[in-house]
Short mmCIF file of C-alpha atoms and ligand atoms in Angstrom, two decimals:
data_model
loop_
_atom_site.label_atom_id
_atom_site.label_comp_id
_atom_site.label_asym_id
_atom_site.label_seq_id
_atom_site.Cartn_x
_atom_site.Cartn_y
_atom_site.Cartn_z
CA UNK M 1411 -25.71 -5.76 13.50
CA UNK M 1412 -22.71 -3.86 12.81
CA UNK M 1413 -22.14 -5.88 9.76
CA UNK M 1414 -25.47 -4.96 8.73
CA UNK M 1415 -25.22 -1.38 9.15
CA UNK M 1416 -21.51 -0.96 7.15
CA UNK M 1417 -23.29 -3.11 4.49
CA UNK M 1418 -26.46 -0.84 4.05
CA UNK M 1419 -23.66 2.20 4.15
CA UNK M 1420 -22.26 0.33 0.96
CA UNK M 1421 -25.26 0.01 -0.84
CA UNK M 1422 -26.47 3.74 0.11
CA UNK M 1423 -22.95 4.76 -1.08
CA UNK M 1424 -23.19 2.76 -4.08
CA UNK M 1425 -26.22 3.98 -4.78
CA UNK M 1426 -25.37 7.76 -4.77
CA UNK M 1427 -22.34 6.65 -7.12
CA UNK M 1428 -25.02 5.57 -10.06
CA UNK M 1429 -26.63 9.15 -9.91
CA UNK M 1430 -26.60 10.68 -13.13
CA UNK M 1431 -28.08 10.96 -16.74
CA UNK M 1432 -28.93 7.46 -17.46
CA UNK M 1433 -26.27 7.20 -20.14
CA UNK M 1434 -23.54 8.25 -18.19
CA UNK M 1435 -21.28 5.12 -17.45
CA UNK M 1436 -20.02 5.26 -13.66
CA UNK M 1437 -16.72 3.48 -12.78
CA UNK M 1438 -16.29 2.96 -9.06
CA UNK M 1439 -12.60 3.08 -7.91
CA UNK M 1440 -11.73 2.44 -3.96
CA UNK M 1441 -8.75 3.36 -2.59
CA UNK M 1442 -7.50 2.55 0.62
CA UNK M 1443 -6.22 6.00 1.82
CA UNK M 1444 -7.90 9.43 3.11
CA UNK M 1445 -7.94 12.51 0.49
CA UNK M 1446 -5.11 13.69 0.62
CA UNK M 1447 -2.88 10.76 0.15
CA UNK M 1448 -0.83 9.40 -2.32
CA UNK M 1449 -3.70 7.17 -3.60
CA UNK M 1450 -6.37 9.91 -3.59
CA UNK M 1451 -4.10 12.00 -5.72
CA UNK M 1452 -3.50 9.44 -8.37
CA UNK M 1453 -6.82 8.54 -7.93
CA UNK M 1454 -8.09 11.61 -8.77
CA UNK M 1455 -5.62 12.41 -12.00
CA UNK M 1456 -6.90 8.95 -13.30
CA UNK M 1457 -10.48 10.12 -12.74
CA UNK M 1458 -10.14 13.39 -14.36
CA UNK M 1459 -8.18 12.14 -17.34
CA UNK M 1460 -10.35 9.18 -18.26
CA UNK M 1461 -14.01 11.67 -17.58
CA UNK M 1462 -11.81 14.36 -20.39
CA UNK M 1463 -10.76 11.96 -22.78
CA UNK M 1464 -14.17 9.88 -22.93
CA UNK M 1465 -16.57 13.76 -22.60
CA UNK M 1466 -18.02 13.33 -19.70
CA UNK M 1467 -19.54 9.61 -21.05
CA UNK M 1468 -17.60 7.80 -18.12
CA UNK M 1469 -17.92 9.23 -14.81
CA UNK M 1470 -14.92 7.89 -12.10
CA UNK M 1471 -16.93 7.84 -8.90
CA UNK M 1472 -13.98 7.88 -6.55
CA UNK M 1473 -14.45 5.84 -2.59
CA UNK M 1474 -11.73 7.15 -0.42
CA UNK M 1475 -10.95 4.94 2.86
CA UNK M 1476 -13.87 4.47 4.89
CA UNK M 1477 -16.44 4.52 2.30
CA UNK M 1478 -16.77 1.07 1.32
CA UNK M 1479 -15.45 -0.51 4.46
CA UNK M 1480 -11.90 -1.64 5.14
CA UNK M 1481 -9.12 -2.70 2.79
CA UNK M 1482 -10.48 -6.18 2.94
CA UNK M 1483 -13.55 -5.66 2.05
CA UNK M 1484 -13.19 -3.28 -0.92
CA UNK M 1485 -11.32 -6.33 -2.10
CA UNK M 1486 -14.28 -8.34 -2.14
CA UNK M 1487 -15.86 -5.64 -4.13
CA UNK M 1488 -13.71 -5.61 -6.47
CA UNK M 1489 -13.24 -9.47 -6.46
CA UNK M 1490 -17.36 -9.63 -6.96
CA UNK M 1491 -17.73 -6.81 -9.48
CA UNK M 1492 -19.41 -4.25 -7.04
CA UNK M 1493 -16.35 -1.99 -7.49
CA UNK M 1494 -14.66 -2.11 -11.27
CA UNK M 1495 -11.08 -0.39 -9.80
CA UNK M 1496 -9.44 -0.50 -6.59
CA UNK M 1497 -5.87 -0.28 -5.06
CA UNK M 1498 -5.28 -3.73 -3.54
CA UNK M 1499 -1.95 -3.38 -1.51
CA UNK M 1500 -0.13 -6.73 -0.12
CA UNK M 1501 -0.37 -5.22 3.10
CA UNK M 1502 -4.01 -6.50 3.03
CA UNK M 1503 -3.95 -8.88 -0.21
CA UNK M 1504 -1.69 -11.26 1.34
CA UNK M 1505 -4.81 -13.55 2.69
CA UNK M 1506 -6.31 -13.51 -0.85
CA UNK M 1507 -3.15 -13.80 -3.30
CA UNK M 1508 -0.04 -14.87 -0.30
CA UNK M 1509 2.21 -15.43 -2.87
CA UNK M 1510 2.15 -10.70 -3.05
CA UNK M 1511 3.20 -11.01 0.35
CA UNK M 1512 6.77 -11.24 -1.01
CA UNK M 1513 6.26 -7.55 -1.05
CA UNK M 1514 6.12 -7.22 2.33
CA UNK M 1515 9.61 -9.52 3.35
CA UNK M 1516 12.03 -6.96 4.70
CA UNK M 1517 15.40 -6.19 3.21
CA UNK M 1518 13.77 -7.68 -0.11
CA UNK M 1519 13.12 -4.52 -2.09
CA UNK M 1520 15.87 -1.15 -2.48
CA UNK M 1521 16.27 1.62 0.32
CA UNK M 1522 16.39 3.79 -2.79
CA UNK M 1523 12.92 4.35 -4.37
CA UNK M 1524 14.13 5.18 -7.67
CA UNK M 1525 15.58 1.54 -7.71
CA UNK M 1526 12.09 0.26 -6.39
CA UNK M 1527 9.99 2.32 -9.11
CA UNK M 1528 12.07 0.82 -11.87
CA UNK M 1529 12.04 -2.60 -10.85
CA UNK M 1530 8.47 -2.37 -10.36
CA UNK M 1531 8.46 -1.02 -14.63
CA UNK M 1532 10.30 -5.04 -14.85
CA UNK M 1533 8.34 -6.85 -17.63
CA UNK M 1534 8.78 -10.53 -16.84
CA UNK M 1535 7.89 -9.13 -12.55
CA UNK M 1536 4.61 -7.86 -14.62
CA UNK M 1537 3.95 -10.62 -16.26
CA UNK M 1538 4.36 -13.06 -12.97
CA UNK M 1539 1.80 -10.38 -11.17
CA UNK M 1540 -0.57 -10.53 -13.93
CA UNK M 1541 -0.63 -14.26 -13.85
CA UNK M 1542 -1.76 -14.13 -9.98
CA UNK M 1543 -4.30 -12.00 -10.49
CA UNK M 1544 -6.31 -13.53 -12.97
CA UNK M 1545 -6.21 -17.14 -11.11
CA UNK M 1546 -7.66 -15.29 -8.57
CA UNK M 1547 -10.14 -13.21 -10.22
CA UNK M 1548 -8.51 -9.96 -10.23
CA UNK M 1549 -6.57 -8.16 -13.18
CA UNK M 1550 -3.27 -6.36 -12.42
CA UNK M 1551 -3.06 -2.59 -13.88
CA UNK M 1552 0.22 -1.82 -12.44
CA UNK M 1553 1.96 -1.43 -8.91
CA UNK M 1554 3.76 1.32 -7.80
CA UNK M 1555 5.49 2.66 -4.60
CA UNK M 1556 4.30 4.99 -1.95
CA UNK M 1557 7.37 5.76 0.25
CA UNK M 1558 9.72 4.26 2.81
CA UNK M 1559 8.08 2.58 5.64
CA UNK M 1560 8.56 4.39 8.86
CA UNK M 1561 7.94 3.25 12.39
CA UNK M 1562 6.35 5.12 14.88
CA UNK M 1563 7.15 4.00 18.73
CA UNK M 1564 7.02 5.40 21.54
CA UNK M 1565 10.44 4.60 23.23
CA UNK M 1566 14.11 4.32 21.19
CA UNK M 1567 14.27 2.03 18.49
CA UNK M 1568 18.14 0.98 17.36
CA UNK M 1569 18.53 -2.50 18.18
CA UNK M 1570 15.87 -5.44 17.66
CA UNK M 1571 16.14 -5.75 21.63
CA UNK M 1572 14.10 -2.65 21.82
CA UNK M 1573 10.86 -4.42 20.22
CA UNK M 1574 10.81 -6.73 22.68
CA UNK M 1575 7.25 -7.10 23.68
CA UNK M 1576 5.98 -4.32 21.48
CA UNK M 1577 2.53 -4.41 21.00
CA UNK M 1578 3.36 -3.34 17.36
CA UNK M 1579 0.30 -2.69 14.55
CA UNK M 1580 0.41 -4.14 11.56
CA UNK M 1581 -1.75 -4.53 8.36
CA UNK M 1582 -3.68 -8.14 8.16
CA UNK M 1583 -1.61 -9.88 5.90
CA UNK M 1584 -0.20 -12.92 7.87
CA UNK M 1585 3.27 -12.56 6.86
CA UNK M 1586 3.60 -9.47 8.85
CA UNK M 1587 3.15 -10.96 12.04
CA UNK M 1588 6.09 -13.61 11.14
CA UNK M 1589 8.12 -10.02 10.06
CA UNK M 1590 7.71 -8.74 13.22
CA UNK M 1591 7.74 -11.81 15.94
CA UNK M 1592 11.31 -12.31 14.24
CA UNK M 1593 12.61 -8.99 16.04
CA UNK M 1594 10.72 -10.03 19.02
CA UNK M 1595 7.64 -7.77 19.34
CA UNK M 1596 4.40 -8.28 19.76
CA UNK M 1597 2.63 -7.69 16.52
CA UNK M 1598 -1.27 -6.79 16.07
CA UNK M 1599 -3.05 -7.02 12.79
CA UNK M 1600 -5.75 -4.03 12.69
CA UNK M 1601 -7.53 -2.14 9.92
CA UNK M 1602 -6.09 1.35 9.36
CA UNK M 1603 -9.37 2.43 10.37
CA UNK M 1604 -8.39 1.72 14.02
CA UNK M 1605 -4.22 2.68 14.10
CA UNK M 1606 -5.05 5.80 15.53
CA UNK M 1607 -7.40 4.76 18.46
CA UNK M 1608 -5.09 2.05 19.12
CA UNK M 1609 -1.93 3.95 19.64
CA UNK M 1610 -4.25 6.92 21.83
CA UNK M 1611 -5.55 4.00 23.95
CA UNK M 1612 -2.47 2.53 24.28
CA UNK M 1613 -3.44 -0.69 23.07
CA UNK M 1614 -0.84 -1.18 20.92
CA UNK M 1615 2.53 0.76 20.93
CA UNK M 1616 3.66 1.40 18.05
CA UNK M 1617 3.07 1.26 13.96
CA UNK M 1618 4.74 0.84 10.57
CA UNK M 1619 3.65 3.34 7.58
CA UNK M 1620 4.90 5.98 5.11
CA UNK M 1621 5.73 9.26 6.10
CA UNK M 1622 2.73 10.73 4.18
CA UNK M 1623 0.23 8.51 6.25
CA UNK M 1624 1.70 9.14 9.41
CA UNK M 1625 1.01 12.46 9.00
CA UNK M 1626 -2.30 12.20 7.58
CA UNK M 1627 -3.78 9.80 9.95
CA UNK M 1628 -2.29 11.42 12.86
CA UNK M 1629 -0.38 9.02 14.23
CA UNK M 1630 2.61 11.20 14.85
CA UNK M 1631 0.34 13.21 17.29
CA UNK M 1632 0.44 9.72 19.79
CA UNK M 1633 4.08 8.80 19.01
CA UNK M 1634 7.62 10.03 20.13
CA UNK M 1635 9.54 8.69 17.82
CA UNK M 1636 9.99 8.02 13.84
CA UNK M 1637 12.34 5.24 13.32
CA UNK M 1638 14.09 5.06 9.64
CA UNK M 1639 14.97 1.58 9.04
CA UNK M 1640 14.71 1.31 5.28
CA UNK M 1641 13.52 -2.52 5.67
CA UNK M 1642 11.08 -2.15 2.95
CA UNK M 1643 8.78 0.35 1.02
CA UNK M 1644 5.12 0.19 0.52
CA UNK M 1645 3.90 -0.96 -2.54
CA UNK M 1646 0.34 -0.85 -3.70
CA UNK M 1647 -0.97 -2.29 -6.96
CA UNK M 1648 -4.17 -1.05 -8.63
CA UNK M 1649 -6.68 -4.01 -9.84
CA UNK M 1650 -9.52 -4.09 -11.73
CA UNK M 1651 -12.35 -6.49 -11.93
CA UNK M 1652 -11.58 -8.95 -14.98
CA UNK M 1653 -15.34 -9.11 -15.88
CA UNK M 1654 -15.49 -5.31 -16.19
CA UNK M 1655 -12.16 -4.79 -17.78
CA UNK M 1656 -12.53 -7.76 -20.65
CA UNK M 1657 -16.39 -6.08 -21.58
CA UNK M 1658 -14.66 -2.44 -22.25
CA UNK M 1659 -14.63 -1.53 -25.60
CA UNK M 1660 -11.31 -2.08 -27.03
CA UNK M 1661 -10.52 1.77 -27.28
CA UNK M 1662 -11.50 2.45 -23.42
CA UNK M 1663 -9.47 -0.60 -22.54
CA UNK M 1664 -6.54 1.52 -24.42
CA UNK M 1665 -7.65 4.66 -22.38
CA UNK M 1666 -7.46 3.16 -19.03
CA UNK M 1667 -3.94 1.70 -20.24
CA UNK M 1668 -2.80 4.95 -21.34
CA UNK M 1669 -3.83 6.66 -18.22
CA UNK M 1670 -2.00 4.00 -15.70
CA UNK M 1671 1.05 4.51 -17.97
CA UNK M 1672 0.86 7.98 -18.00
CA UNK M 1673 0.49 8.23 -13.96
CA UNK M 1674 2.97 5.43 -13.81
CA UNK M 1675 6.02 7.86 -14.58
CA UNK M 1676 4.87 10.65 -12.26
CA UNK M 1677 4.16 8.36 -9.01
CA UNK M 1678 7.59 8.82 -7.85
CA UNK M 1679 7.64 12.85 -8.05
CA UNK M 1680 4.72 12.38 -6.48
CA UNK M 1681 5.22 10.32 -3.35
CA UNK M 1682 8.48 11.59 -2.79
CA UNK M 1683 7.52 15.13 -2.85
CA UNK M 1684 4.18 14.06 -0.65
CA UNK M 1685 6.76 12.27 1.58
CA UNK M 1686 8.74 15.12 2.30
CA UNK M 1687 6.29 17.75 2.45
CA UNK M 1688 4.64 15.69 5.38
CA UNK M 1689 7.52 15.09 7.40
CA UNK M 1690 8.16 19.43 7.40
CA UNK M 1691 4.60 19.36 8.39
CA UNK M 1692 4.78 17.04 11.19
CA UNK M 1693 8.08 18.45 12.81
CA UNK M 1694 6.77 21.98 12.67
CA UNK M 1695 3.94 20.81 14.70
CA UNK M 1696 5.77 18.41 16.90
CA UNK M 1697 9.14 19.69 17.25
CA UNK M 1698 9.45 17.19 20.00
CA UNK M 1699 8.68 14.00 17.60
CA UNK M 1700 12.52 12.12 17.39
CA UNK M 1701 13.69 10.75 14.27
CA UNK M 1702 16.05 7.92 14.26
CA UNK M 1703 17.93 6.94 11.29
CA UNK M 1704 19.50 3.04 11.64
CA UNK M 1705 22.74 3.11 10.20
CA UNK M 1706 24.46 -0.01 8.30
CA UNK M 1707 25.67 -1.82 11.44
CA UNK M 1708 21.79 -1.26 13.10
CA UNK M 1709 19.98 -2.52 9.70
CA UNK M 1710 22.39 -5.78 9.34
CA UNK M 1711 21.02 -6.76 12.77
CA UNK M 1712 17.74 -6.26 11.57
CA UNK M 1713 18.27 -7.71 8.29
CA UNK M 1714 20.12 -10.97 9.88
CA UNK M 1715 16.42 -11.44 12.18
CA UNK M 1716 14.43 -11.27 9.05
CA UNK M 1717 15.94 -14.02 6.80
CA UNK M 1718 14.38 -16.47 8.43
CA UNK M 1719 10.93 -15.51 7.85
CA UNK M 1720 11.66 -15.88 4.05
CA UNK M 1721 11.07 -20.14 5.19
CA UNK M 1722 7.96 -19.27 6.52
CA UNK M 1723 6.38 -17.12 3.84
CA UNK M 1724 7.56 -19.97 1.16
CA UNK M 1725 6.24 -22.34 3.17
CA UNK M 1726 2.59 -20.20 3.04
CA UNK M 1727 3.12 -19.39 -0.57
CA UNK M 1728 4.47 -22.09 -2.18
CA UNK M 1729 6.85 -22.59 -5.08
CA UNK M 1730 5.03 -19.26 -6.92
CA UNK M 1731 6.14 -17.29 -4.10
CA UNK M 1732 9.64 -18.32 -3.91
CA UNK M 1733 9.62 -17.54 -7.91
CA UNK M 1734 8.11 -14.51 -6.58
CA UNK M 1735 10.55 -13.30 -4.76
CA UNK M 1736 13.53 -14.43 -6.94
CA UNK M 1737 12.14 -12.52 -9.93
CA UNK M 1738 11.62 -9.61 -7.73
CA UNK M 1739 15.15 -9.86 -6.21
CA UNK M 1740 16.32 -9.85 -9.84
CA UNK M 1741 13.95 -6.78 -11.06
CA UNK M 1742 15.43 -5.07 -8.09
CA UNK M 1743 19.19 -5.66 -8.61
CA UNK M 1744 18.76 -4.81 -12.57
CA UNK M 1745 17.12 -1.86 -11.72
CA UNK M 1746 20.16 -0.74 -9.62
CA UNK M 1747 22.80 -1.43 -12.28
CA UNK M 1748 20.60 0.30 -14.83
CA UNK M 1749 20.63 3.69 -12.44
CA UNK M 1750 24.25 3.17 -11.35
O1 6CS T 3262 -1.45 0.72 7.04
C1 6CS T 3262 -2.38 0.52 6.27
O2 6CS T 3262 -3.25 -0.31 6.51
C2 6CS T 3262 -2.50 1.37 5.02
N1 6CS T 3262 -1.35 2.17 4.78
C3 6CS T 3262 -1.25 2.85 3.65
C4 6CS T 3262 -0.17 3.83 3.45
N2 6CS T 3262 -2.09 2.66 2.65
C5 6CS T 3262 -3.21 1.74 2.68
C6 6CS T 3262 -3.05 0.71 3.81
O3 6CS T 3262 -4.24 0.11 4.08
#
């Protein structure tokens, strides 16, 4: 029933998104983050520069969170041509593409996100992700980074003996639950739809986001504590429906491109400014909320936990994913020669 009812939602949403003169062309681009977010905002420079350059003939219907269902399924849509754009993050594209969950391995990508948002700009890492993609029916536009990933908890956080038996939220790609296991807690896959009710019901303790998204999804309002490990970032990519994409006309195809390089060098401004605008926010309203910064000694025990779990994603992913994550070791330690 209740698959029934999100699914009429989609098709009523869908729907509205084909309103129009009849010769308007609609592109429908999910994100997977509220207005407000890092996403939205990109989302909605890509929208306004492709509806100015093209006059109004192509209309970018954007679908913030929630509209189209859960990260999973707006990558069906996209994956089936109901959506032609969507940000696909590994956080969630793990079960279709696991070799992207290399992304997600802690300790893997810089503590410094200028590092991460040039190694991300690597050519040959490109070229590997666009591979992926189109063996599994989606094209890669570009990924980018969205901050630092933060925990929330609700007791201390310095040593991995303080996760034990933490009922601790992550997103549904499988890897994550090896990530977090490895420290000892107690990890819970759930849709970001239901973080928040989680943590207010107590059924599940704490969670692992960006600063921006902690803020905007309230989960600082039912935690005590932000923990600053600098294990990993979050990465998103934006994908577009191959089908969609190959039937542009050559000079929209060079549009979109433009656009996604254009937004491609102001995504780190962006986030970081985002970032730290939230975390203000947050400890203005909470002065209470505790932040915790791990220092070298803390994040080596960390780091020593999660080497393991590299086995266990290559053993998920295969030989790609182990070329996965050596080419995105490599993009990352270029990248911080080239800014050193
Ligand atoms: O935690 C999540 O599930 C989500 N977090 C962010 C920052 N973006 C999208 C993702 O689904």
């Amino acid at each position: 029933m209740r698959a029934r009812l999100s699914w009429l939602v989609v098709v009523a949403v869908l729907a509205s998104g084909c309103a129009g003169p009849s010769d308007e062309e609609v592109w429908r681009f999910a994100i997977e983050e509220a207005p407000g977010s890092v996403q939205h905002t990109y989302a909605t420079r890509f929208q306004r520069r492709i509806e100015e350059a093209t006059d109004g003939e192509v209309r970018v219907a954007v679908y913030p969170y929630g509209a189209l269902g859960t990260s999973d399924q707006i990558t069906e849509q996209l994956h089936n041509g109901t959506l032609q754009l969507a940000m696909s993050s590994p956080g969630h594209l793990g079960k279709l593409i696991p070799e992207m969950q290399a992304f997600l391995l802690h300790f893997v990508l810089s503590p410094d996100p200028e590092v991460n948002a040039r190694a991300l700009m690597d050519p040959a890492l490109r070229r590997f992700l666009d591979g992926l993609y189109q063996e599994r029916g989606l094209s890669f536009l570009t990924a980018f980074g969205e901050g630092q990933m933060v925990w929330t908890t609700q007791e201390p956080v310095r040593r991995p003996a303080d996760l034990t038996g933490v009922r601790f939220r992550v997103m549904t790609a499988p890897l994550l639950m090896a990530s977090y296991e490895a420290y000892g807690a107690s990890p819970t896959p759930l849709p970001y739809g239901e973080v928040y009710s989680g943590l207010q019901l107590h059924m599940i303790d704490a969670q692992v986001n960006p600063l921006f998204a902690i803020e905007e999804m309230s989960f600082y309002e039912v935690s005590n504590y932000l923990v600053f490990p600098r294990h990993n970032e979050f990465v998103t990519t934006l994908a577009a429906n191959p089908r969609w994409l190959r039937a542009l006309p050559p000079a929209r195809r060079a549009l979109v491109a433009r656009v996604v390089r254009e937004l491609q060098s102001e995504i780190l401004e962006l986030q970081q400014r985002t970032n730290g605008e939230r975390l203000q926010a947050m400890q203005e309203r909470r002065p209470e909320l505790r932040v915790i910064e791990l220092d070298e000694a803390e994040r080596t025990r960390f780091e020593a936990l999660s080497t393991p779990v590299r086995a266990r994603f290559i053993e998920e992913a295969g030989p790609r994913g182990e070329a996965l994550i050596g080419e995105l070791e490599r993009a990352v330690q270029e990248a911080g020669r080239l800014g050193g």
